[in-house]
Amino acid sequence: MPSHLLTMLPAFLAYFAVAIVLLALFLLVYLNVTPYHEVALIRAGNSAAAVSLSGALLGFAMPVANVIAHSDTLIDLAAWGVIAGVIQILAYLVTRFTLPQLTQDIPSGRIAPAIFLAVVSLTVGLINAACMTY
């Protein structure tokens, strides 16, 4: 293994670990903000829950990945990760306000609202990631 890869390994592991912690924290918050139990619904084969949660996770991961690529410190990563999470939660709440039946649609397995929620999450995540380029 080339020596420059070994010298970069600690930084890689640190950034990766912080990103995984941020992802886990976002998932914990998101699962507690939504009034339905996505994990149980997904285990039961509910595609709507899988689509909407996948969109939220990817929408969060995009800005985090962008910050990893452009940040100088783990503090930057953590701070911008929290901001990305807050913005994703707000995107969910706005979508929930826009589609008042969403809280019944996802548990019922209605895929159209789930796709819309996933696309909103991805779109907001993409814009969020672009705004975090510095």
Short mmCIF file of N, CA, C and O in Angstrom, two decimals:
data_model
loop_
_atom_site.label_atom_id
_atom_site.label_comp_id
_atom_site.label_asym_id
_atom_site.label_seq_id
_atom_site.Cartn_x
_atom_site.Cartn_y
_atom_site.Cartn_z
N MET A 1 0.85 -1.17 0.00
CA MET A 1 0.00 0.00 0.00
C MET A 1 0.90 1.24 0.00
O MET A 1 1.78 1.35 0.86
N PRO A 2 0.66 2.18 -0.91
CA PRO A 2 1.49 3.38 -0.95
C PRO A 2 1.42 4.17 0.36
O PRO A 2 0.38 4.22 1.02
N SER A 3 2.53 4.77 0.71
CA SER A 3 2.62 5.45 2.01
C SER A 3 1.65 6.61 2.13
O SER A 3 1.16 6.89 3.22
N HIS A 4 1.36 7.31 1.03
CA HIS A 4 0.41 8.44 1.14
C HIS A 4 -0.99 7.96 1.50
O HIS A 4 -1.74 8.67 2.14
N LEU A 5 -1.34 6.75 1.10
CA LEU A 5 -2.64 6.20 1.50
C LEU A 5 -2.67 5.92 3.00
O LEU A 5 -3.68 6.16 3.66
N LEU A 6 -1.57 5.43 3.53
CA LEU A 6 -1.51 5.16 4.97
C LEU A 6 -1.56 6.45 5.78
O LEU A 6 -2.15 6.47 6.86
N THR A 7 -0.96 7.51 5.28
CA THR A 7 -1.00 8.77 6.02
C THR A 7 -2.40 9.40 5.98
O THR A 7 -2.74 10.14 6.88
N MET A 8 -3.19 9.08 4.95
CA MET A 8 -4.54 9.64 4.84
C MET A 8 -5.59 8.78 5.56
O MET A 8 -6.70 9.24 5.79
N LEU A 9 -5.23 7.56 5.91
CA LEU A 9 -6.19 6.65 6.53
C LEU A 9 -6.81 7.20 7.82
O LEU A 9 -8.04 7.11 7.98
N PRO A 10 -6.06 7.79 8.74
CA PRO A 10 -6.70 8.33 9.94
C PRO A 10 -7.75 9.41 9.64
O PRO A 10 -8.82 9.43 10.24
N ALA A 11 -7.45 10.29 8.69
CA ALA A 11 -8.43 11.33 8.32
C ALA A 11 -9.67 10.69 7.71
O ALA A 11 -10.80 11.08 8.02
N PHE A 12 -9.46 9.72 6.82
CA PHE A 12 -10.60 9.01 6.22
C PHE A 12 -11.47 8.40 7.31
O PHE A 12 -12.70 8.56 7.30
N LEU A 13 -10.86 7.68 8.23
CA LEU A 13 -11.62 7.02 9.29
C LEU A 13 -12.35 8.02 10.17
O LEU A 13 -13.51 7.79 10.56
N ALA A 14 -11.72 9.14 10.47
CA ALA A 14 -12.36 10.16 11.30
C ALA A 14 -13.58 10.76 10.59
O ALA A 14 -14.67 10.87 11.18
N TYR A 15 -13.40 11.15 9.33
CA TYR A 15 -14.52 11.74 8.58
C TYR A 15 -15.63 10.71 8.39
O TYR A 15 -16.82 11.04 8.51
N PHE A 16 -15.26 9.49 8.08
CA PHE A 16 -16.26 8.44 7.89
C PHE A 16 -17.04 8.21 9.18
O PHE A 16 -18.27 8.10 9.16
N ALA A 17 -16.34 8.15 10.31
CA ALA A 17 -17.00 7.91 11.60
C ALA A 17 -17.96 9.05 11.94
O ALA A 17 -19.09 8.80 12.36
N VAL A 18 -17.52 10.29 11.74
CA VAL A 18 -18.40 11.43 12.03
C VAL A 18 -19.61 11.40 11.11
O VAL A 18 -20.75 11.65 11.54
N ALA A 19 -19.41 11.07 9.85
CA ALA A 19 -20.52 11.01 8.91
C ALA A 19 -21.52 9.93 9.30
O ALA A 19 -22.74 10.14 9.23
N ILE A 20 -21.04 8.78 9.74
CA ILE A 20 -21.93 7.70 10.16
C ILE A 20 -22.70 8.11 11.41
O ILE A 20 -23.91 7.84 11.53
N VAL A 21 -22.05 8.77 12.34
CA VAL A 21 -22.73 9.26 13.55
C VAL A 21 -23.80 10.27 13.16
O VAL A 21 -24.94 10.23 13.67
N LEU A 22 -23.47 11.20 12.26
CA LEU A 22 -24.45 12.19 11.80
C LEU A 22 -25.63 11.49 11.14
O LEU A 22 -26.79 11.85 11.38
N LEU A 23 -25.36 10.50 10.31
CA LEU A 23 -26.43 9.76 9.64
C LEU A 23 -27.32 9.05 10.66
O LEU A 23 -28.55 9.09 10.55
N ALA A 24 -26.72 8.43 11.64
CA ALA A 24 -27.49 7.73 12.68
C ALA A 24 -28.34 8.72 13.48
O ALA A 24 -29.51 8.44 13.77
N LEU A 25 -27.76 9.86 13.83
CA LEU A 25 -28.52 10.88 14.57
C LEU A 25 -29.67 11.43 13.74
O LEU A 25 -30.78 11.62 14.24
N PHE A 26 -29.40 11.71 12.45
CA PHE A 26 -30.46 12.18 11.57
C PHE A 26 -31.58 11.15 11.50
O PHE A 26 -32.76 11.49 11.62
N LEU A 27 -31.21 9.89 11.31
CA LEU A 27 -32.21 8.84 11.22
C LEU A 27 -33.03 8.76 12.50
O LEU A 27 -34.26 8.65 12.45
N LEU A 28 -32.38 8.84 13.64
CA LEU A 28 -33.09 8.81 14.92
C LEU A 28 -34.09 9.96 15.04
O LEU A 28 -35.24 9.76 15.42
N VAL A 29 -33.65 11.16 14.69
CA VAL A 29 -34.54 12.33 14.77
C VAL A 29 -35.69 12.18 13.77
O VAL A 29 -36.86 12.38 14.11
N TYR A 30 -35.35 11.83 12.52
CA TYR A 30 -36.37 11.71 11.47
C TYR A 30 -37.43 10.68 11.86
O TYR A 30 -38.63 10.93 11.70
N LEU A 31 -36.99 9.54 12.37
CA LEU A 31 -37.94 8.50 12.75
C LEU A 31 -38.84 8.93 13.91
O LEU A 31 -39.95 8.42 14.05
N ASN A 32 -38.36 9.87 14.72
CA ASN A 32 -39.19 10.37 15.82
C ASN A 32 -40.06 11.55 15.42
O ASN A 32 -41.02 11.87 16.13
N VAL A 33 -39.74 12.21 14.31
CA VAL A 33 -40.57 13.32 13.83
C VAL A 33 -41.77 12.79 13.06
O VAL A 33 -42.86 13.34 13.16
N THR A 34 -41.58 11.73 12.31
CA THR A 34 -42.69 11.16 11.55
C THR A 34 -43.62 10.39 12.50
O THR A 34 -43.15 9.73 13.41
N PRO A 35 -44.92 10.51 12.27
CA PRO A 35 -45.86 9.88 13.20
C PRO A 35 -46.08 8.38 12.95
O PRO A 35 -46.83 7.74 13.67
N TYR A 36 -45.44 7.83 11.94
CA TYR A 36 -45.58 6.41 11.64
C TYR A 36 -44.22 5.74 11.86
O TYR A 36 -43.20 6.39 11.95
N HIS A 37 -44.22 4.46 11.95
CA HIS A 37 -43.01 3.71 12.28
C HIS A 37 -42.43 3.08 11.01
O HIS A 37 -42.76 1.94 10.66
N GLU A 38 -41.55 3.84 10.33
CA GLU A 38 -41.02 3.42 9.04
C GLU A 38 -40.35 2.05 9.09
O GLU A 38 -40.55 1.23 8.20
N VAL A 39 -39.55 1.82 10.09
CA VAL A 39 -38.79 0.57 10.15
C VAL A 39 -39.75 -0.62 10.23
O VAL A 39 -39.59 -1.60 9.49
N ALA A 40 -40.75 -0.52 11.07
CA ALA A 40 -41.74 -1.60 11.16
C ALA A 40 -42.51 -1.74 9.85
O ALA A 40 -42.78 -2.87 9.40
N LEU A 41 -42.86 -0.62 9.24
CA LEU A 41 -43.57 -0.66 7.96
C LEU A 41 -42.70 -1.30 6.87
O LEU A 41 -43.19 -2.10 6.07
N ILE A 42 -41.43 -0.95 6.84
CA ILE A 42 -40.52 -1.52 5.85
C ILE A 42 -40.37 -3.02 6.09
O ILE A 42 -40.40 -3.81 5.13
N ARG A 43 -40.23 -3.42 7.34
CA ARG A 43 -40.13 -4.85 7.65
C ARG A 43 -41.38 -5.61 7.21
O ARG A 43 -41.31 -6.78 6.85
N ALA A 44 -42.52 -4.90 7.22
CA ALA A 44 -43.78 -5.52 6.80
C ALA A 44 -43.98 -5.46 5.29
O ALA A 44 -45.00 -5.91 4.78
N GLY A 45 -43.02 -4.89 4.58
CA GLY A 45 -43.10 -4.85 3.12
C GLY A 45 -43.74 -3.61 2.54
O GLY A 45 -44.14 -3.60 1.38
N ASN A 46 -43.85 -2.55 3.33
CA ASN A 46 -44.47 -1.31 2.86
C ASN A 46 -43.48 -0.53 2.00
O ASN A 46 -42.53 0.08 2.50
N SER A 47 -43.72 -0.54 0.70
CA SER A 47 -42.83 0.16 -0.25
C SER A 47 -42.87 1.66 -0.07
O SER A 47 -41.86 2.35 -0.28
N ALA A 48 -44.01 2.20 0.27
CA ALA A 48 -44.12 3.65 0.46
C ALA A 48 -43.19 4.13 1.57
O ALA A 48 -42.51 5.16 1.42
N ALA A 49 -43.15 3.40 2.66
CA ALA A 49 -42.25 3.77 3.76
C ALA A 49 -40.79 3.64 3.32
O ALA A 49 -39.96 4.50 3.65
N ALA A 50 -40.47 2.61 2.56
CA ALA A 50 -39.10 2.42 2.10
C ALA A 50 -38.67 3.54 1.16
O ALA A 50 -37.56 4.07 1.26
N VAL A 51 -39.56 3.93 0.25
CA VAL A 51 -39.24 4.99 -0.71
C VAL A 51 -39.06 6.32 0.01
O VAL A 51 -38.08 7.05 -0.23
N SER A 52 -39.97 6.67 0.90
CA SER A 52 -39.89 7.97 1.57
C SER A 52 -38.67 8.05 2.49
O SER A 52 -37.97 9.07 2.50
N LEU A 53 -38.39 7.00 3.23
CA LEU A 53 -37.24 7.02 4.13
C LEU A 53 -35.93 7.01 3.34
O LEU A 53 -34.97 7.71 3.71
N SER A 54 -35.90 6.27 2.25
CA SER A 54 -34.69 6.26 1.40
C SER A 54 -34.41 7.64 0.84
O SER A 54 -33.26 8.08 0.80
N GLY A 55 -35.45 8.34 0.41
CA GLY A 55 -35.27 9.70 -0.10
C GLY A 55 -34.73 10.63 0.97
O GLY A 55 -33.85 11.46 0.70
N ALA A 56 -35.25 10.50 2.18
CA ALA A 56 -34.77 11.35 3.28
C ALA A 56 -33.30 11.08 3.59
O ALA A 56 -32.52 12.01 3.78
N LEU A 57 -32.93 9.80 3.63
CA LEU A 57 -31.53 9.45 3.92
C LEU A 57 -30.59 9.95 2.83
O LEU A 57 -29.53 10.52 3.12
N LEU A 58 -30.97 9.76 1.58
CA LEU A 58 -30.13 10.24 0.48
C LEU A 58 -30.09 11.77 0.45
O LEU A 58 -29.05 12.37 0.19
N GLY A 59 -31.24 12.40 0.73
CA GLY A 59 -31.28 13.86 0.78
C GLY A 59 -30.39 14.43 1.87
O GLY A 59 -29.85 15.53 1.73
N PHE A 60 -30.22 13.70 2.94
CA PHE A 60 -29.31 14.11 4.00
C PHE A 60 -27.86 13.79 3.65
O PHE A 60 -26.95 14.58 3.90
N ALA A 61 -27.65 12.63 3.05
CA ALA A 61 -26.28 12.19 2.76
C ALA A 61 -25.59 13.06 1.71
O ALA A 61 -24.37 13.23 1.76
N MET A 62 -26.35 13.61 0.76
CA MET A 62 -25.72 14.42 -0.29
C MET A 62 -24.99 15.64 0.27
O MET A 62 -23.81 15.85 -0.06
N PRO A 63 -25.62 16.47 1.11
CA PRO A 63 -24.86 17.60 1.65
C PRO A 63 -23.72 17.16 2.57
O PRO A 63 -22.66 17.79 2.59
N VAL A 64 -23.91 16.08 3.31
CA VAL A 64 -22.84 15.59 4.17
C VAL A 64 -21.64 15.16 3.32
O VAL A 64 -20.49 15.50 3.63
N ALA A 65 -21.90 14.46 2.24
CA ALA A 65 -20.82 14.05 1.35
C ALA A 65 -20.10 15.26 0.75
O ALA A 65 -18.87 15.27 0.65
N ASN A 66 -20.87 16.27 0.39
CA ASN A 66 -20.27 17.47 -0.18
C ASN A 66 -19.41 18.20 0.84
O ASN A 66 -18.33 18.69 0.52
N VAL A 67 -19.87 18.25 2.07
CA VAL A 67 -19.08 18.90 3.12
C VAL A 67 -17.79 18.11 3.38
O VAL A 67 -16.73 18.71 3.56
N ILE A 68 -17.87 16.80 3.36
CA ILE A 68 -16.65 15.99 3.54
C ILE A 68 -15.65 16.34 2.45
O ILE A 68 -14.45 16.50 2.72
N ALA A 69 -16.13 16.49 1.24
CA ALA A 69 -15.23 16.77 0.12
C ALA A 69 -14.62 18.17 0.19
O ALA A 69 -13.55 18.40 -0.37
N HIS A 70 -15.28 19.10 0.89
CA HIS A 70 -14.82 20.49 0.86
C HIS A 70 -14.43 21.08 2.21
O HIS A 70 -13.97 22.20 2.27
N SER A 71 -14.64 20.35 3.29
CA SER A 71 -14.38 20.94 4.61
C SER A 71 -12.92 20.75 5.02
O SER A 71 -12.22 19.88 4.53
N ASP A 72 -12.53 21.59 5.96
CA ASP A 72 -11.17 21.53 6.49
C ASP A 72 -11.09 20.81 7.82
O ASP A 72 -10.02 20.33 8.20
N THR A 73 -12.20 20.76 8.54
CA THR A 73 -12.16 20.19 9.88
C THR A 73 -13.39 19.31 10.14
O THR A 73 -14.41 19.44 9.46
N LEU A 74 -13.26 18.48 11.14
CA LEU A 74 -14.40 17.67 11.56
C LEU A 74 -15.49 18.53 12.18
O LEU A 74 -16.68 18.18 12.11
N ILE A 75 -15.12 19.66 12.75
CA ILE A 75 -16.10 20.60 13.31
C ILE A 75 -16.98 21.14 12.19
O ILE A 75 -18.21 21.24 12.35
N ASP A 76 -16.36 21.49 11.05
CA ASP A 76 -17.14 21.93 9.88
C ASP A 76 -18.14 20.85 9.48
O ASP A 76 -19.31 21.14 9.24
N LEU A 77 -17.66 19.63 9.41
CA LEU A 77 -18.53 18.52 9.02
C LEU A 77 -19.69 18.38 9.99
O LEU A 77 -20.85 18.27 9.58
N ALA A 78 -19.41 18.41 11.27
CA ALA A 78 -20.47 18.25 12.27
C ALA A 78 -21.48 19.40 12.21
O ALA A 78 -22.69 19.18 12.23
N ALA A 79 -20.98 20.63 12.11
CA ALA A 79 -21.88 21.79 12.08
C ALA A 79 -22.77 21.78 10.84
O ALA A 79 -23.99 21.94 10.93
N TRP A 80 -22.15 21.57 9.67
CA TRP A 80 -22.94 21.55 8.44
C TRP A 80 -23.84 20.32 8.38
O TRP A 80 -24.93 20.37 7.80
N GLY A 81 -23.43 19.24 9.00
CA GLY A 81 -24.28 18.06 9.07
C GLY A 81 -25.55 18.32 9.87
O GLY A 81 -26.64 17.89 9.48
N VAL A 82 -25.40 19.04 10.97
CA VAL A 82 -26.59 19.40 11.77
C VAL A 82 -27.51 20.30 10.96
O VAL A 82 -28.73 20.12 10.94
N ILE A 83 -26.93 21.27 10.25
CA ILE A 83 -27.73 22.16 9.42
C ILE A 83 -28.46 21.36 8.33
O ILE A 83 -29.66 21.56 8.09
N ALA A 84 -27.76 20.43 7.70
CA ALA A 84 -28.39 19.59 6.68
C ALA A 84 -29.55 18.80 7.26
O ALA A 84 -30.61 18.67 6.62
N GLY A 85 -29.37 18.28 8.46
CA GLY A 85 -30.45 17.53 9.11
C GLY A 85 -31.66 18.38 9.40
O GLY A 85 -32.80 17.98 9.16
N VAL A 86 -31.43 19.57 9.92
CA VAL A 86 -32.54 20.49 10.22
C VAL A 86 -33.30 20.83 8.94
O VAL A 86 -34.53 20.82 8.90
N ILE A 87 -32.57 21.08 7.87
CA ILE A 87 -33.22 21.42 6.60
C ILE A 87 -34.04 20.25 6.07
O ILE A 87 -35.15 20.43 5.57
N GLN A 88 -33.52 19.03 6.22
CA GLN A 88 -34.28 17.86 5.77
C GLN A 88 -35.55 17.67 6.61
O GLN A 88 -36.60 17.33 6.06
N ILE A 89 -35.47 17.90 7.89
CA ILE A 89 -36.66 17.79 8.74
C ILE A 89 -37.68 18.85 8.33
O ILE A 89 -38.89 18.57 8.24
N LEU A 90 -37.21 20.07 8.05
CA LEU A 90 -38.11 21.12 7.59
C LEU A 90 -38.76 20.74 6.25
O LEU A 90 -39.95 21.00 6.03
N ALA A 91 -37.99 20.12 5.37
CA ALA A 91 -38.55 19.68 4.08
C ALA A 91 -39.67 18.66 4.31
O ALA A 91 -40.72 18.72 3.65
N TYR A 92 -39.45 17.75 5.24
CA TYR A 92 -40.50 16.78 5.58
C TYR A 92 -41.74 17.49 6.10
O TYR A 92 -42.86 17.21 5.68
N LEU A 93 -41.54 18.44 7.03
CA LEU A 93 -42.69 19.13 7.64
C LEU A 93 -43.47 19.95 6.62
O LEU A 93 -44.70 19.98 6.65
N VAL A 94 -42.76 20.60 5.69
CA VAL A 94 -43.44 21.36 4.64
C VAL A 94 -44.24 20.42 3.74
O VAL A 94 -45.38 20.70 3.37
N THR A 95 -43.65 19.29 3.41
CA THR A 95 -44.36 18.31 2.57
C THR A 95 -45.57 17.76 3.31
O THR A 95 -46.64 17.59 2.73
N ARG A 96 -45.41 17.51 4.58
CA ARG A 96 -46.53 17.02 5.40
C ARG A 96 -47.65 18.05 5.45
O ARG A 96 -48.84 17.71 5.41
N PHE A 97 -47.29 19.33 5.52
CA PHE A 97 -48.29 20.41 5.51
C PHE A 97 -48.97 20.47 4.14
O PHE A 97 -50.17 20.68 4.05
N THR A 98 -48.18 20.29 3.09
CA THR A 98 -48.70 20.35 1.72
C THR A 98 -49.62 19.17 1.42
O THR A 98 -50.62 19.32 0.72
N LEU A 99 -49.27 18.02 1.94
CA LEU A 99 -50.08 16.80 1.75
C LEU A 99 -50.59 16.33 3.11
O LEU A 99 -49.99 15.46 3.75
N PRO A 100 -51.69 16.90 3.59
CA PRO A 100 -52.15 16.58 4.95
C PRO A 100 -52.44 15.09 5.19
O PRO A 100 -52.36 14.62 6.32
N GLN A 101 -52.75 14.35 4.14
CA GLN A 101 -53.04 12.92 4.29
C GLN A 101 -51.78 12.05 4.33
O GLN A 101 -51.88 10.83 4.43
N LEU A 102 -50.61 12.69 4.24
CA LEU A 102 -49.35 11.95 4.19
C LEU A 102 -49.20 10.99 5.37
O LEU A 102 -48.71 9.88 5.21
N THR A 103 -49.66 11.43 6.53
CA THR A 103 -49.51 10.58 7.72
C THR A 103 -50.36 9.31 7.65
O THR A 103 -50.08 8.35 8.35
N GLN A 104 -51.37 9.32 6.80
CA GLN A 104 -52.15 8.10 6.56
C GLN A 104 -51.67 7.38 5.29
O GLN A 104 -51.77 6.16 5.20
N ASP A 105 -51.18 8.16 4.31
CA ASP A 105 -50.79 7.59 3.03
C ASP A 105 -49.60 6.63 3.15
O ASP A 105 -49.61 5.54 2.57
N ILE A 106 -48.58 7.04 3.88
CA ILE A 106 -47.37 6.20 3.99
C ILE A 106 -47.70 4.87 4.68
O ILE A 106 -47.40 3.81 4.13
N PRO A 107 -48.35 4.89 5.85
CA PRO A 107 -48.68 3.60 6.47
C PRO A 107 -49.61 2.74 5.62
O PRO A 107 -49.57 1.51 5.70
N SER A 108 -50.44 3.39 4.79
CA SER A 108 -51.36 2.64 3.91
C SER A 108 -50.67 2.10 2.68
O SER A 108 -51.29 1.39 1.90
N GLY A 109 -49.41 2.48 2.48
CA GLY A 109 -48.66 1.96 1.34
C GLY A 109 -48.89 2.69 0.04
O GLY A 109 -48.56 2.18 -1.03
N ARG A 110 -49.46 3.89 0.11
CA ARG A 110 -49.68 4.67 -1.12
C ARG A 110 -48.34 5.22 -1.61
O ARG A 110 -47.71 6.02 -0.94
N ILE A 111 -47.96 4.79 -2.77
CA ILE A 111 -46.61 5.06 -3.27
C ILE A 111 -46.46 6.47 -3.84
O ILE A 111 -45.38 7.06 -3.75
N ALA A 112 -47.50 7.04 -4.44
CA ALA A 112 -47.37 8.37 -5.07
C ALA A 112 -46.94 9.44 -4.07
O ALA A 112 -45.97 10.18 -4.34
N PRO A 113 -47.58 9.57 -2.92
CA PRO A 113 -47.10 10.56 -1.95
C PRO A 113 -45.70 10.25 -1.44
O PRO A 113 -44.91 11.16 -1.16
N ALA A 114 -45.38 8.97 -1.33
CA ALA A 114 -44.03 8.58 -0.87
C ALA A 114 -42.98 9.00 -1.89
O ALA A 114 -41.91 9.50 -1.51
N ILE A 115 -43.28 8.81 -3.16
CA ILE A 115 -42.35 9.24 -4.21
C ILE A 115 -42.18 10.75 -4.17
O ILE A 115 -41.07 11.27 -4.27
N PHE A 116 -43.29 11.46 -4.03
CA PHE A 116 -43.20 12.92 -3.96
C PHE A 116 -42.35 13.36 -2.77
O PHE A 116 -41.47 14.22 -2.91
N LEU A 117 -42.56 12.76 -1.61
CA LEU A 117 -41.77 13.09 -0.43
C LEU A 117 -40.29 12.78 -0.66
O LEU A 117 -39.42 13.58 -0.32
N ALA A 118 -40.01 11.64 -1.27
CA ALA A 118 -38.62 11.27 -1.56
C ALA A 118 -37.98 12.26 -2.52
O ALA A 118 -36.83 12.68 -2.31
N VAL A 119 -38.71 12.68 -3.55
CA VAL A 119 -38.16 13.64 -4.51
C VAL A 119 -37.96 15.00 -3.87
O VAL A 119 -36.96 15.67 -4.13
N VAL A 120 -38.87 15.42 -3.01
CA VAL A 120 -38.66 16.68 -2.27
C VAL A 120 -37.40 16.57 -1.43
O VAL A 120 -36.56 17.48 -1.43
N SER A 121 -37.23 15.47 -0.73
CA SER A 121 -36.03 15.27 0.10
C SER A 121 -34.76 15.29 -0.73
O SER A 121 -33.76 15.92 -0.35
N LEU A 122 -34.78 14.62 -1.86
CA LEU A 122 -33.61 14.59 -2.73
C LEU A 122 -33.32 15.96 -3.34
O LEU A 122 -32.16 16.39 -3.41
N THR A 123 -34.36 16.65 -3.75
CA THR A 123 -34.20 17.98 -4.35
C THR A 123 -33.64 18.97 -3.33
O THR A 123 -32.68 19.70 -3.61
N VAL A 124 -34.20 18.96 -2.15
CA VAL A 124 -33.71 19.84 -1.08
C VAL A 124 -32.28 19.46 -0.71
O VAL A 124 -31.43 20.33 -0.51
N GLY A 125 -31.99 18.17 -0.66
CA GLY A 125 -30.64 17.73 -0.35
C GLY A 125 -29.64 18.17 -1.40
O GLY A 125 -28.52 18.58 -1.08
N LEU A 126 -30.03 18.10 -2.66
CA LEU A 126 -29.14 18.53 -3.74
C LEU A 126 -28.86 20.03 -3.68
O LEU A 126 -27.71 20.46 -3.78
N ILE A 127 -29.90 20.81 -3.48
CA ILE A 127 -29.73 22.25 -3.36
C ILE A 127 -28.91 22.58 -2.12
O ILE A 127 -28.01 23.43 -2.14
N ASN A 128 -29.20 21.90 -1.03
CA ASN A 128 -28.46 22.07 0.21
C ASN A 128 -26.97 21.77 0.00
O ASN A 128 -26.11 22.53 0.43
N ALA A 129 -26.69 20.69 -0.68
CA ALA A 129 -25.29 20.31 -0.95
C ALA A 129 -24.60 21.39 -1.79
O ALA A 129 -23.44 21.75 -1.51
N ALA A 130 -25.28 21.91 -2.78
CA ALA A 130 -24.69 22.95 -3.63
C ALA A 130 -24.40 24.22 -2.83
O ALA A 130 -23.39 24.88 -3.05
N CYS A 131 -25.29 24.53 -1.90
CA CYS A 131 -25.10 25.73 -1.09
C CYS A 131 -23.94 25.57 -0.10
O CYS A 131 -23.40 26.56 0.39
N MET A 132 -23.57 24.35 0.20
CA MET A 132 -22.50 24.10 1.15
C MET A 132 -21.14 23.98 0.49
O MET A 132 -20.19 23.50 1.11
N THR A 133 -21.03 24.38 -0.75
CA THR A 133 -19.74 24.39 -1.44
C THR A 133 -19.08 25.73 -1.16
O THR A 133 -19.64 26.77 -1.45
N TYR A 134 -17.93 25.68 -0.58
CA TYR A 134 -17.23 26.92 -0.25
C TYR A 134 -15.75 26.79 -0.51
O TYR A 134 -15.24 25.75 -0.79
#
